[in-house]
Every structure is written in structure tokens, then in C-alpha cells.
Amino acid sequence: MKRTRSQDLLKRAIPLIPGGVNSPVRAYRSVGGDPPFIARAEGATLTDEDGNTYLDYVGSWGPMILGHNQPEVREAVERALKDGASFGAPTRLEVEMAEWLTSRLPHLEMVRMVNSGTEATMSALRLARGATGRDKIVKCAGCYHGHGDSLLVEAGSGALTFGTPSSPGVPASLAKDTLVIPFNKVQALELVCEENRGRIAAFILEPLPGNMGVIPPRPGYLEAVRAITEREGIVLIFDEVMSGFRIGLGGMAERSGVRPDLVTYGKIIGGGLPVGAYGGRRELMSQVSPTGPIYQAGTLSGNPLAMAAGLATLKILEREGEALYLRLEQLTTSLAAGLALIASQRGVPFTGNHVGSMFTGFFHEGPVTDYVTATQSDTQRFGRFMRGMLERGIYLAPSQFEAGFLSAAHTEADIRRTLDAAREVFEGI
Ligand code: KE4
């Protein structure tokens, strides 16, 4: 594919923006080659600056579950924009968003809107620390909760992709209060609680990790986590920035039946515009400023355009309901099964993990159940696969340690086309 315009734009960007990108994973450093610069998108299709089109399995990293440029979502934003972009004052749309979320999610008694998943997790942690008077937090190796200092310790996603799990710039004095345990291992949580009894404020986890690739929780794991954190007085935070509204309207909290004390959201609830949210038990959330002493604020929090896009997206997801989520799960299952079959026919070690419309193809014999097994994947081979698919117009996440996403705009014909491309690419990698 010719990508001269993208290459020219990258040349212009590099002296001005670190790596020429505004988020590291977009630079394609871990897979090689240069990223196409996207000009527009429609449904399941991206078009780059050179007019090349791609079948999109990134979906802006999760928000575009309805597909790009969904007419009702676009019209909702256009309508809101006519009334002004931002006021820095309370608006009707924020009340409607809070009413919609809290009426559908039993674990969400109160909610505060912010502008990114990072802000949501940072704020939830500050709330947990303020409410408990404890300083330590527990996270899982390979889980990514945004780039807040306390959480950029053995993080996933880009931090994992770059093999620098703990970033410079995170003070050791802060990192020491972040305790890291393996995902899916109950004993590890028991042990860290025993060693830090009475000093752990929160356990934050992706209940369905997508940032070391997709790693489903083992049966009973989340229930055990809930019981232990309950017993220890530890605030359980489900980071559902990725899984929320992605694997079902109620996310992993609904699918697992486990009730977190706090939950974070992002991505889908903004319909592609900048958004984040945190919320949960009233007796915790009522301690947030201005009703309580725990401070958190944001110039554009609850921005009317983001609320309009998010509400339109959520209302369509609710209207389409189970039938949509089932279709997404079926399409994703046939994609994952098809890739695994092609890999096995060519003797390529490959494991497809998928839940709902989130999937990751690990270049690893499998099973892939945590950070250790995920990081044993052949990232070089993944890079060759991803680049080969890109040349055939299939746009996959540019990292072995990310989730891929399907949308309501994907069809069975798209899956067939993807598998046809994979048959060719697997030949050569
Ligand atoms: P943002 O600050 O990027 O909006 O959200 C951070 C975040 C928090 N929690 C979870 C579970 C997340 O997946 C994320 C962000 N996800 C990555 C993709 N793995 C964003 C992509 C990027 O960093 O460019």
C-alpha cells in the first residue's frame, strides 16, 4: 500500500510531538513500520490520508462499539454543539447521564464524570485512600489503569508493550505503596493482605483484563477477591474503562455478579469523545468534594458534547440489547476460532482469548492466563502478522498486549475477509 501522505505527516509530526503521536502505542514501535494517518471512518472502515481503506479492529481502543460515524450519535453531537461546546456549569445532559447510569447499574449509587479513564482511576484511588486513611494499593501485574503515577507500576498496554513496566518519573516513595500481584491467583492476594494487614486502601483490577491482551478471570476468582477485600476492609475497584458496556450493558460486574465498591468507566460512555467516570457506593462517593473533603475536579468534566455522544451510544446499546451483544460475541468467536484453526494448520503456536467482542491472538502455545504467560508470546511474530494484515487492509491493534474490538458495523463477510487475509499472512510469518 502507498502511504506517502502518512509518511509526510509523520515527518512533520516527529519534531513537534513525541514519536509523532499523542499516545505511544499509536507509533507502531513494537510492531515496526510507520502508522497510517487516518483521515475519516465510517462503520467498520477506516480511510487513511492516502485513500487506503482498512477493516478496523481497534475501534479507537474500544469506544466505537456501534461503528464509526453512527448517524444517531453524530446527530446528537451536532444538536448539542448548536447550543454551545462547553459552559463549565451544570447541564441537563449530565443529569440525564447520571440518571441513565445509576438506574441501570445497581453497584453505581453515585457517579462523577471526568475526562479520561486515567482521571477516573486516579480519582477512585484517591477516594479509597481518603476514605480508609490507608496508603497502600494493590494492582495486578499487566493490568493497565491509565498513566497515574501510583498505577504506572508493572502496568499493561503501552507500558508493557515498551517493556518498561515501571516508568521513570514515578517517585520510589510513591511506587513503594503500590503492591503488585499476579492476576487470577487468589493466594497471592491472601499473602499480600497478610503482609500488609490494615494498610491497604484498595485493590484495583480490570475484572476482565484487556491490557496484557485479553485474559479471562478464572471461575471463582472475582468472587474470592470480593470476599477477601470485604473481610479486610479493602475498597474493591473494578476498572471497567474497557469492559464496561463492551461485554454487556452491565459489564463484568453484571456478568460476574460480583459487586465492586467503586467502578471506573470511560471509552464507550463518551461515544468517541473524551470521557471517564468513577462511582459506586454512596457512603464513599459522598466523601468527594464538594460534599466531602476528598478533592477532585475538571474543567471539561461532563462536557455536553461528550455527554450527548455517550448518552446516544448507551441508548442505542440498550435498545439493541442482548441481540446485539450476542451477535458481537458470535462474530468474535468465529474470528478467534478461524484464526486458531489457520495457525494450527500451519503449525504456528497461537492462542485466541476472547470474551464478548474483545479478543487477542497470542503467538503462544497457550493457555495464556496471566502476565507471565502473556509475556512469553512471540512479539516478533505478532509484529510480522500485524504488518501483513495491515498490508491486506486489516487494521489490528499494533501490540501483542492489547485487545481487539468488533463493532455493530462488522459483518460475517468481514470475518471471512479477515480469515482469507490471515491464511495468506500465516504462510509467511
Ligand atoms: P485513558 O486515560 O486512556 O482514557 O484510559 C486509561 C485506561 C484505564 N483503564 C483501562 C482498563 C484501560 O484500558 C485504559 C486505556 N486503554 C488503552 C488501550 N489499552 C488506551 C490506548 C492508549 O493508551 O492509547
Coordinates of C-alpha atoms and ligand atoms in Angstrom, one line a residue:
M1 CA 0.0 0.0 0.0
K2 CA 1.2 3.5 -0.8
R3 CA 1.3 5.7 2.3
T4 CA 3.3 8.8 1.1
R5 CA 0.9 11.3 2.7
S6 CA 1.0 9.5 6.0
Q7 CA 4.8 9.4 5.8
D8 CA 4.9 13.1 5.1
L9 CA 2.6 13.8 8.1
L10 CA 4.8 11.6 10.3
K11 CA 7.9 13.6 9.2
R12 CA 6.2 16.8 10.1
A13 CA 4.9 15.5 13.4
I14 CA 8.1 13.9 14.8
P15 CA 9.9 17.1 15.6
L16 CA 6.8 18.5 17.3
I17 CA 5.1 15.6 19.1
P18 CA 7.0 12.8 20.9
G19 CA 7.2 10.0 18.4
G20 CA 4.8 12.0 16.2
V21 CA 1.9 10.7 18.2
N22 CA -0.3 11.7 21.1
S23 CA -0.4 8.3 22.6
P24 CA 2.7 5.9 22.5
V25 CA 1.1 2.7 21.2
R26 CA 0.0 4.6 18.0
A27 CA 3.6 4.9 16.9
Y28 CA 3.9 1.2 15.9
R29 CA 7.3 1.0 17.8
S30 CA 6.6 -2.6 19.0
V31 CA 5.4 -3.9 15.6
G32 CA 7.7 -2.0 13.2
G33 CA 6.7 0.1 10.2
D34 CA 5.0 3.5 10.3
P35 CA 1.4 4.1 11.3
P36 CA -1.2 5.2 8.6
F37 CA -2.6 8.6 9.5
I38 CA -6.4 8.2 9.5
A39 CA -8.5 10.8 7.6
R40 CA -12.0 9.5 8.3
A41 CA -14.0 6.5 9.3
E42 CA -17.5 5.0 8.5
G43 CA -19.0 1.9 10.1
A44 CA -16.2 -0.7 10.4
T45 CA -14.0 1.0 7.9
L46 CA -11.1 3.5 8.3
T47 CA -9.7 5.5 5.4
D48 CA -6.1 6.9 5.7
E49 CA -4.7 10.1 4.2
D50 CA -3.7 8.2 1.0
G51 CA -7.2 6.8 0.5
N52 CA -6.3 3.3 1.6
T53 CA -9.2 1.6 3.5
Y54 CA -9.0 -0.8 6.4
L55 CA -11.3 -3.1 8.3
D56 CA -11.0 -1.7 11.8
Y57 CA -10.5 -4.0 14.8
V58 CA -9.2 -1.2 17.1
G59 CA -12.3 1.0 17.2
S60 CA -10.4 3.8 18.8
W61 CA -9.4 1.3 21.5
G62 CA -12.9 0.4 22.5
P63 CA -15.3 3.4 22.3
M64 CA -16.6 2.8 18.8
I65 CA -18.8 -0.3 19.6
L66 CA -21.5 1.0 17.3
G67 CA -19.1 1.5 14.4
H68 CA -17.7 4.9 13.3
N69 CA -19.8 7.9 12.4
Q70 CA -23.0 6.3 13.6
P71 CA -25.8 8.6 12.4
E72 CA -27.8 9.0 15.6
V73 CA -24.6 9.6 17.6
R74 CA -23.3 12.2 15.1
E75 CA -26.7 14.0 15.1
A76 CA -26.8 14.0 18.9
V77 CA -23.4 15.8 19.0
E78 CA -24.4 18.2 16.2
R79 CA -27.5 19.1 18.1
A80 CA -25.6 19.7 21.3
L81 CA -22.9 21.7 19.5
K82 CA -25.6 24.1 18.2
D83 CA -26.2 25.1 21.9
G84 CA -22.5 25.6 22.6
A85 CA -19.5 23.4 23.2
S86 CA -18.8 23.9 26.9
F87 CA -20.1 26.0 29.8
G88 CA -18.2 25.0 33.0
A89 CA -21.6 24.8 34.6
P90 CA -24.1 22.1 35.4
T91 CA -26.2 20.9 32.5
R92 CA -29.3 18.8 31.8
L93 CA -27.2 16.2 29.9
E94 CA -25.0 15.5 32.9
V95 CA -28.1 14.8 35.0
E96 CA -29.5 12.5 32.3
M97 CA -26.2 10.7 32.1
A98 CA -26.1 10.2 35.9
E99 CA -29.7 9.0 35.9
W100 CA -29.1 6.6 33.0
L101 CA -26.0 5.1 34.5
T102 CA -27.2 4.7 38.1
S103 CA -30.6 3.4 37.1
R104 CA -29.1 0.6 35.0
L105 CA -26.1 -0.3 37.2
P106 CA -27.1 -1.5 40.7
H107 CA -23.5 -1.1 42.0
L108 CA -23.5 2.6 40.9
E109 CA -25.3 4.6 43.6
M110 CA -23.5 7.8 42.7
V111 CA -21.2 8.8 39.8
R112 CA -18.8 11.6 38.9
M113 CA -17.8 12.4 35.3
V114 CA -14.2 13.1 34.3
N115 CA -12.3 13.3 31.0
S116 CA -10.4 10.1 30.7
G117 CA -10.0 6.6 32.1
T118 CA -6.8 7.8 33.8
E119 CA -8.6 10.5 35.7
A120 CA -11.3 8.0 36.7
T121 CA -8.9 5.5 38.2
M122 CA -6.7 8.2 39.8
S123 CA -9.8 9.7 41.4
A124 CA -11.2 6.4 42.6
L125 CA -7.8 5.6 44.2
R126 CA -7.6 8.9 46.0
L127 CA -11.2 8.4 47.2
A128 CA -10.3 4.9 48.6
R129 CA -7.2 6.2 50.3
G130 CA -9.0 9.2 51.7
A131 CA -12.0 7.2 52.9
T132 CA -9.9 4.4 54.6
G133 CA -7.0 6.5 55.8
R134 CA -4.7 3.8 54.3
D135 CA -1.9 4.5 51.8
K136 CA -1.2 1.1 50.1
I137 CA -2.9 -0.1 47.0
V138 CA -2.8 -3.5 45.2
K139 CA -2.9 -3.9 41.5
C140 CA -2.2 -6.9 39.2
A141 CA 0.9 -7.2 37.0
G142 CA -0.1 -6.5 33.4
C143 CA -3.3 -4.6 34.3
Y144 CA -3.3 -1.0 32.9
H145 CA -5.3 1.6 34.6
G146 CA -4.1 4.7 32.8
H147 CA -0.9 6.6 33.5
G148 CA -1.5 7.9 37.0
D149 CA 1.8 7.7 39.0
S150 CA 0.6 5.1 41.5
L151 CA -0.7 2.9 38.7
L152 CA 2.2 3.0 36.3
V153 CA 3.9 0.2 38.1
E154 CA 4.1 -3.1 36.2
A155 CA 1.3 -1.7 34.0
G156 CA 0.0 -3.2 30.9
S157 CA -0.9 -1.8 27.5
G158 CA 1.8 0.6 26.1
A159 CA 3.8 0.4 29.3
L160 CA 4.0 -3.4 28.8
T161 CA 4.5 -3.1 25.0
F162 CA 7.6 -1.0 25.6
G163 CA 9.0 -3.4 28.2
T164 CA 9.2 -0.6 30.7
P165 CA 6.6 -1.7 33.2
S166 CA 7.5 0.9 35.7
S167 CA 8.1 4.3 34.1
P168 CA 10.9 6.8 35.1
G169 CA 9.4 9.8 36.8
V170 CA 7.3 7.7 39.2
P171 CA 8.8 8.5 42.6
A172 CA 10.1 5.4 44.5
S173 CA 8.4 6.9 47.6
L174 CA 5.0 6.5 45.8
A175 CA 5.7 3.3 43.9
K176 CA 6.5 1.6 47.2
D177 CA 2.9 1.9 48.2
T178 CA 1.8 0.1 45.1
L179 CA 1.8 -3.7 45.7
V180 CA 1.7 -5.8 42.6
I181 CA 0.4 -9.4 42.5
P182 CA -0.4 -11.8 39.6
F183 CA -3.9 -11.8 38.2
N184 CA -6.0 -15.0 38.6
K185 CA -4.1 -16.2 41.7
V186 CA -6.2 -15.9 44.9
Q187 CA -3.3 -17.0 47.1
A188 CA -1.2 -14.0 46.0
L189 CA -4.0 -11.6 47.3
E190 CA -4.2 -13.5 50.6
L191 CA -0.5 -13.2 51.1
V192 CA -0.3 -9.5 50.3
C193 CA -3.1 -8.9 52.7
E194 CA -1.4 -10.9 55.4
E195 CA 1.8 -8.9 55.0
N196 CA 0.1 -5.6 54.9
R197 CA -2.9 -6.1 57.2
G198 CA -4.8 -2.8 57.9
R199 CA -2.6 -0.8 55.5
I200 CA -4.2 -1.5 52.1
A201 CA -6.8 1.1 50.9
A202 CA -7.8 -0.5 47.6
F203 CA -7.4 -3.4 45.3
I204 CA -7.9 -2.1 41.7
L205 CA -8.2 -4.6 38.8
E206 CA -9.5 -5.0 35.4
P207 CA -12.2 -7.7 36.1
L208 CA -11.6 -8.7 32.5
P209 CA -8.0 -7.6 31.7
G210 CA -7.5 -6.4 28.1
N211 CA -4.2 -4.6 28.6
M212 CA -1.9 -7.6 28.6
G213 CA -4.1 -8.9 25.9
V214 CA -7.5 -10.4 26.9
I215 CA -7.2 -12.6 29.9
P216 CA -10.5 -14.0 31.3
P217 CA -10.8 -14.4 35.1
R218 CA -10.7 -18.0 36.3
P219 CA -14.1 -19.2 37.6
G220 CA -14.4 -18.1 41.2
Y221 CA -11.5 -15.6 41.1
L222 CA -13.6 -12.4 41.3
E223 CA -15.8 -13.9 43.9
A224 CA -12.8 -14.8 46.1
V225 CA -11.4 -11.3 45.5
R226 CA -14.7 -9.8 46.7
A227 CA -14.7 -12.0 49.9
I228 CA -11.1 -11.2 50.8
T229 CA -11.4 -7.4 50.2
E230 CA -14.7 -7.4 52.2
R231 CA -13.0 -9.2 55.1
E232 CA -10.0 -6.9 55.1
G233 CA -11.9 -3.6 54.7
I234 CA -10.2 -3.0 51.4
V235 CA -12.1 -0.9 48.7
L236 CA -12.6 -3.2 45.7
I237 CA -12.3 -1.1 42.5
F238 CA -13.4 -2.7 39.2
D239 CA -11.7 -0.8 36.4
E240 CA -14.3 -1.3 33.6
V241 CA -13.0 1.5 31.4
M242 CA -12.6 -1.1 28.6
S243 CA -15.1 -3.9 29.6
G244 CA -17.9 -1.5 30.7
F245 CA -20.8 -1.7 28.2
R246 CA -18.4 -3.7 25.9
I247 CA -19.2 -7.2 27.0
G248 CA -22.8 -6.4 28.0
L249 CA -24.7 -3.4 29.3
G250 CA -23.6 -4.2 32.9
G251 CA -20.0 -5.1 32.1
M252 CA -18.1 -7.6 34.2
A253 CA -19.9 -6.5 37.4
E254 CA -23.2 -7.8 35.9
R255 CA -21.6 -10.8 34.1
S256 CA -19.7 -12.0 37.3
G257 CA -22.4 -11.0 39.8
V258 CA -19.6 -9.5 41.9
R259 CA -20.4 -6.1 43.3
P260 CA -17.4 -3.7 43.5
D261 CA -17.3 -0.8 46.0
L262 CA -16.2 1.5 43.2
V263 CA -16.1 1.2 39.4
T264 CA -14.4 3.2 36.7
Y265 CA -15.7 3.7 33.2
G266 CA -14.5 5.5 30.0
K267 CA -14.4 4.9 26.3
I268 CA -17.9 3.7 25.3
I269 CA -19.7 6.2 27.7
G270 CA -18.2 9.0 25.6
G271 CA -19.1 7.5 22.2
G272 CA -15.7 8.6 20.9
L273 CA -15.4 11.9 22.7
P274 CA -13.1 12.4 25.7
V275 CA -14.7 10.9 28.8
G276 CA -14.3 9.0 32.0
A277 CA -16.3 8.3 35.1
Y278 CA -16.0 6.8 38.6
G279 CA -18.7 5.9 41.0
G280 CA -20.1 3.3 43.4
R281 CA -21.2 3.2 47.0
R282 CA -23.0 6.3 48.2
E283 CA -21.1 6.4 51.5
L284 CA -17.8 6.5 49.6
M285 CA -18.9 8.9 46.8
S286 CA -20.5 11.4 49.2
Q287 CA -16.9 12.0 50.6
V288 CA -15.9 13.6 47.3
S289 CA -15.8 17.4 47.1
P290 CA -17.9 19.5 47.4
T291 CA -19.9 17.2 49.8
G292 CA -16.8 15.8 51.3
P293 CA -13.1 16.6 51.8
I294 CA -11.7 14.4 49.1
Y295 CA -10.8 16.7 46.2
Q296 CA -11.3 16.1 42.5
A297 CA -12.2 18.5 39.7
G298 CA -12.1 19.0 35.9
T299 CA -12.7 22.0 33.6
L300 CA -14.4 19.8 31.0
S301 CA -15.9 17.2 33.2
G302 CA -19.4 16.3 32.0
N303 CA -18.8 18.2 28.8
P304 CA -22.1 18.5 26.9
L305 CA -20.8 17.1 23.6
A306 CA -19.3 14.1 25.3
M307 CA -22.5 13.5 27.3
A308 CA -24.5 13.8 24.1
A309 CA -22.3 11.3 22.3
G310 CA -22.2 8.9 25.3
L311 CA -25.9 9.0 26.0
A312 CA -26.8 8.4 22.4
T313 CA -24.4 5.4 22.3
L314 CA -25.7 4.0 25.6
K315 CA -29.4 4.4 24.5
I316 CA -28.7 2.5 21.2
L317 CA -26.9 -0.3 23.1
E318 CA -29.8 -0.6 25.4
R319 CA -32.3 -0.5 22.5
E320 CA -30.4 -3.2 20.6
G321 CA -29.9 -5.1 23.8
E322 CA -28.9 -8.7 24.2
A323 CA -29.4 -9.5 20.5
L324 CA -26.5 -7.0 19.6
Y325 CA -24.2 -8.4 22.3
L326 CA -24.9 -11.9 21.2
R327 CA -24.2 -11.1 17.6
L328 CA -20.9 -9.4 18.6
E329 CA -19.9 -12.4 20.7
Q330 CA -20.8 -14.8 17.8
L331 CA -18.8 -12.9 15.3
T332 CA -15.8 -12.6 17.7
T333 CA -16.0 -16.3 18.4
S334 CA -15.9 -17.2 14.7
L335 CA -13.0 -14.9 14.2
A336 CA -11.0 -16.3 17.1
A337 CA -11.8 -19.9 16.1
G338 CA -10.9 -19.2 12.5
L339 CA -7.5 -17.7 13.3
A340 CA -6.7 -20.6 15.7
L341 CA -7.6 -23.1 13.0
I342 CA -5.4 -21.4 10.4
A343 CA -2.5 -21.1 12.9
S344 CA -2.7 -24.8 13.8
Q345 CA -2.9 -25.9 10.1
R346 CA 0.4 -24.0 9.7
G347 CA 2.0 -25.2 12.9
V348 CA 2.2 -21.6 14.3
P349 CA 1.9 -21.5 18.2
F350 CA -1.3 -19.4 18.7
T351 CA -3.9 -19.0 21.4
G352 CA -7.0 -16.9 20.9
N353 CA -8.5 -15.4 24.1
H354 CA -11.9 -13.7 23.7
V355 CA -14.8 -12.5 25.8
G356 CA -17.8 -10.7 24.3
S357 CA -16.4 -8.6 21.4
M358 CA -12.9 -8.3 22.9
F359 CA -10.2 -10.6 21.6
T360 CA -6.4 -11.1 21.5
G361 CA -4.5 -13.6 19.3
F362 CA -1.4 -14.5 21.4
F363 CA 1.5 -16.0 19.5
H364 CA 2.0 -18.5 22.3
E365 CA 1.1 -22.2 22.6
G366 CA -1.2 -21.4 25.5
P367 CA -3.0 -21.3 27.7
V368 CA -2.5 -17.6 28.4
T369 CA -3.8 -16.9 31.9
D370 CA -1.7 -14.0 33.3
Y371 CA 1.1 -11.6 32.8
V372 CA 3.9 -14.3 32.8
T373 CA 2.3 -16.4 30.2
A374 CA 1.2 -13.4 28.1
T375 CA 4.7 -12.0 28.0
Q376 CA 6.1 -15.4 26.8
S377 CA 4.4 -14.6 23.5
D378 CA 6.4 -14.3 20.3
T379 CA 6.1 -10.5 19.8
Q380 CA 8.3 -10.5 16.7
R381 CA 6.0 -13.0 15.0
F382 CA 3.0 -10.9 16.2
G383 CA 4.6 -7.9 14.6
R384 CA 5.0 -9.7 11.2
F385 CA 1.4 -10.9 11.4
M386 CA 0.0 -7.5 12.2
R387 CA 2.0 -5.8 9.4
G388 CA 1.0 -8.4 6.9
M389 CA -2.7 -8.0 7.8
L390 CA -2.3 -4.2 7.6
E391 CA -1.0 -4.5 4.0
R392 CA -4.1 -6.5 3.2
G393 CA -6.4 -3.8 4.7
I394 CA -7.0 -5.4 8.1
Y395 CA -6.3 -2.9 10.9
L396 CA -5.3 -4.8 14.1
A397 CA -4.0 -3.3 17.4
P398 CA -0.3 -2.6 17.0
S399 CA 0.8 -4.5 20.0
Q400 CA 0.6 -8.1 21.2
F401 CA -0.6 -6.8 24.6
E402 CA -3.8 -5.1 23.6
A403 CA -7.3 -6.2 23.0
G404 CA -9.0 -6.1 19.6
F405 CA -12.6 -5.0 19.3
L406 CA -15.6 -5.7 17.0
S407 CA -18.4 -3.3 16.4
A408 CA -22.1 -3.4 15.4
A409 CA -20.9 -2.5 11.9
H410 CA -18.9 -5.7 11.4
T411 CA -20.4 -8.4 9.3
E412 CA -19.8 -12.1 8.7
A413 CA -18.4 -11.1 5.3
D414 CA -15.8 -9.0 7.2
I415 CA -14.8 -12.0 9.3
R416 CA -14.5 -14.2 6.1
R417 CA -12.3 -11.4 4.5
T418 CA -10.2 -11.2 7.7
L419 CA -9.6 -15.0 7.7
D420 CA -8.8 -15.0 4.0
A421 CA -6.1 -12.4 4.7
A422 CA -4.8 -14.4 7.7
R423 CA -4.4 -17.5 5.5
E424 CA -2.0 -15.6 3.3
V425 CA -0.2 -13.9 6.1
F426 CA 0.3 -17.0 8.2
E427 CA 2.1 -18.6 5.3
G428 CA 4.9 -16.2 5.5
I429 CA 5.4 -15.5 9.2
Ligands
KE4_1 P1 -7.5 6.7 29.1 O1 -6.8 7.6 30.1 O2 -6.5 6.2 28.0 O3 -8.8 7.2 28.6 O4 -7.9 5.4 30.0 C1 -6.9 4.6 30.6 C2 -7.4 3.2 30.8 C3 -7.8 2.8 32.1 N1 -8.3 1.6 32.3 C4 -8.3 0.7 31.3 C5 -8.8 -0.7 31.6 C6 -7.9 1.0 30.0 O5 -7.9 0.1 29.0 C7 -7.4 2.3 29.8 C8 -6.9 2.7 28.4 N2 -6.8 1.7 27.4 C9 -5.7 1.9 26.4 C10 -5.8 0.7 25.5 N3 -5.3 -0.4 26.1 C11 -5.8 3.2 25.7 C12 -5.0 3.3 24.4 C13 -3.8 4.3 24.6 O6 -3.2 4.3 25.6 O7 -3.6 4.9 23.5

